[in-house]
Coordinates of C-alpha atoms in Angstrom, one line a residue:
M1 CA -1.6 -15.6 -9.6
T2 CA -1.5 -11.9 -10.3
Q3 CA -3.4 -9.6 -8.0
V4 CA -5.8 -7.3 -9.8
Y5 CA -5.8 -3.6 -8.7
D6 CA -7.5 -0.4 -9.7
V7 CA -4.9 2.2 -8.7
L8 CA -1.1 2.0 -8.6
L9 CA 0.9 4.1 -6.2
Q10 CA 4.6 4.2 -6.7
V11 CA 6.5 5.7 -3.8
H12 CA 10.0 4.6 -4.7
G13 CA 12.8 6.6 -3.0
L14 CA 10.4 8.2 -0.5
R15 CA 11.3 7.9 3.2
C16 CA 9.1 7.5 6.2
P17 CA 6.5 8.9 6.7
M18 CA 5.8 9.8 3.0
P19 CA 4.9 6.3 1.8
L20 CA 2.2 6.1 4.5
L21 CA 1.0 9.6 3.9
K22 CA 0.7 9.0 0.1
T23 CA -1.1 5.8 0.8
K24 CA -3.7 7.6 3.0
Q25 CA -4.1 10.3 0.3
A26 CA -4.6 7.7 -2.5
L27 CA -7.2 5.7 -0.4
S28 CA -9.2 8.9 0.3
S29 CA -9.6 9.6 -3.4
M30 CA -10.7 6.0 -4.2
N31 CA -14.2 4.3 -4.1
S32 CA -15.1 1.6 -1.7
G33 CA -14.3 -1.8 -3.2
Q34 CA -11.3 -0.6 -5.2
V35 CA -7.9 -2.1 -4.8
L36 CA -4.7 0.0 -4.3
K37 CA -1.3 -1.4 -5.2
I38 CA 1.6 0.3 -3.4
E39 CA 5.2 -0.1 -4.5
A40 CA 7.6 1.2 -1.9
T41 CA 11.4 1.1 -1.3
D42 CA 11.4 2.3 2.4
A43 CA 11.8 -0.7 4.7
G44 CA 9.6 1.1 7.3
S45 CA 6.7 0.6 5.0
W46 CA 6.7 -3.2 5.7
R47 CA 5.6 -2.3 9.3
D48 CA 3.8 1.0 8.9
I49 CA 1.3 0.2 6.1
P50 CA -0.1 -3.0 7.7
A51 CA -0.3 -1.3 11.1
F52 CA -2.2 1.6 9.5
V53 CA -4.6 -0.8 7.7
D54 CA -5.3 -2.6 11.0
L55 CA -6.6 0.7 12.4
T56 CA -9.0 1.3 9.5
N57 CA -11.9 -0.4 7.8
H58 CA -9.6 -1.2 4.8
E59 CA -8.3 -4.7 4.2
L60 CA -4.7 -5.7 3.4
L61 CA -5.1 -8.3 0.7
N62 CA -1.4 -9.2 0.2
Q63 CA 2.0 -7.9 0.9
E64 CA 5.3 -9.1 -0.6
Q65 CA 8.9 -8.2 -0.9
N66 CA 10.9 -8.4 -4.1
D67 CA 14.5 -7.5 -3.4
E68 CA 14.5 -3.9 -2.1
Q69 CA 10.8 -3.3 -3.1
F70 CA 7.9 -3.7 -0.8
I71 CA 4.5 -4.3 -2.5
F72 CA 1.1 -4.0 -0.8
Y73 CA -2.5 -4.5 -2.0
I74 CA -5.2 -2.8 0.0
L75 CA -9.0 -3.2 -0.5
K76 CA -10.6 0.1 0.3
G77 CA -13.4 -0.2 2.8
N78 CA -16.4 2.1 3.4

C-alpha cells in the first residue's frame, strides 16, 4: 500500500543536522492534518527524525529504508 502525502521534502546529500532542520521548517509551513514525506540519505536521520517527532504533537506514520535512502511520513499535529 502506498502512503498518501501532501508535501514532499527531499534532503538527499544533506548531512546532520540539515535534514532535521529542513523537516522542522517544512512542518511549520504546513496545516494540521497534512502528511509530510521526507526522503533523506543521512543515516543519522533514522534516529533523529523519530526522536524529534516523539517530542512534538506530530505523529510518525511510517519510516522505511530503501538501500541508502531513508523515508519518513509525518502527520502534522496542532
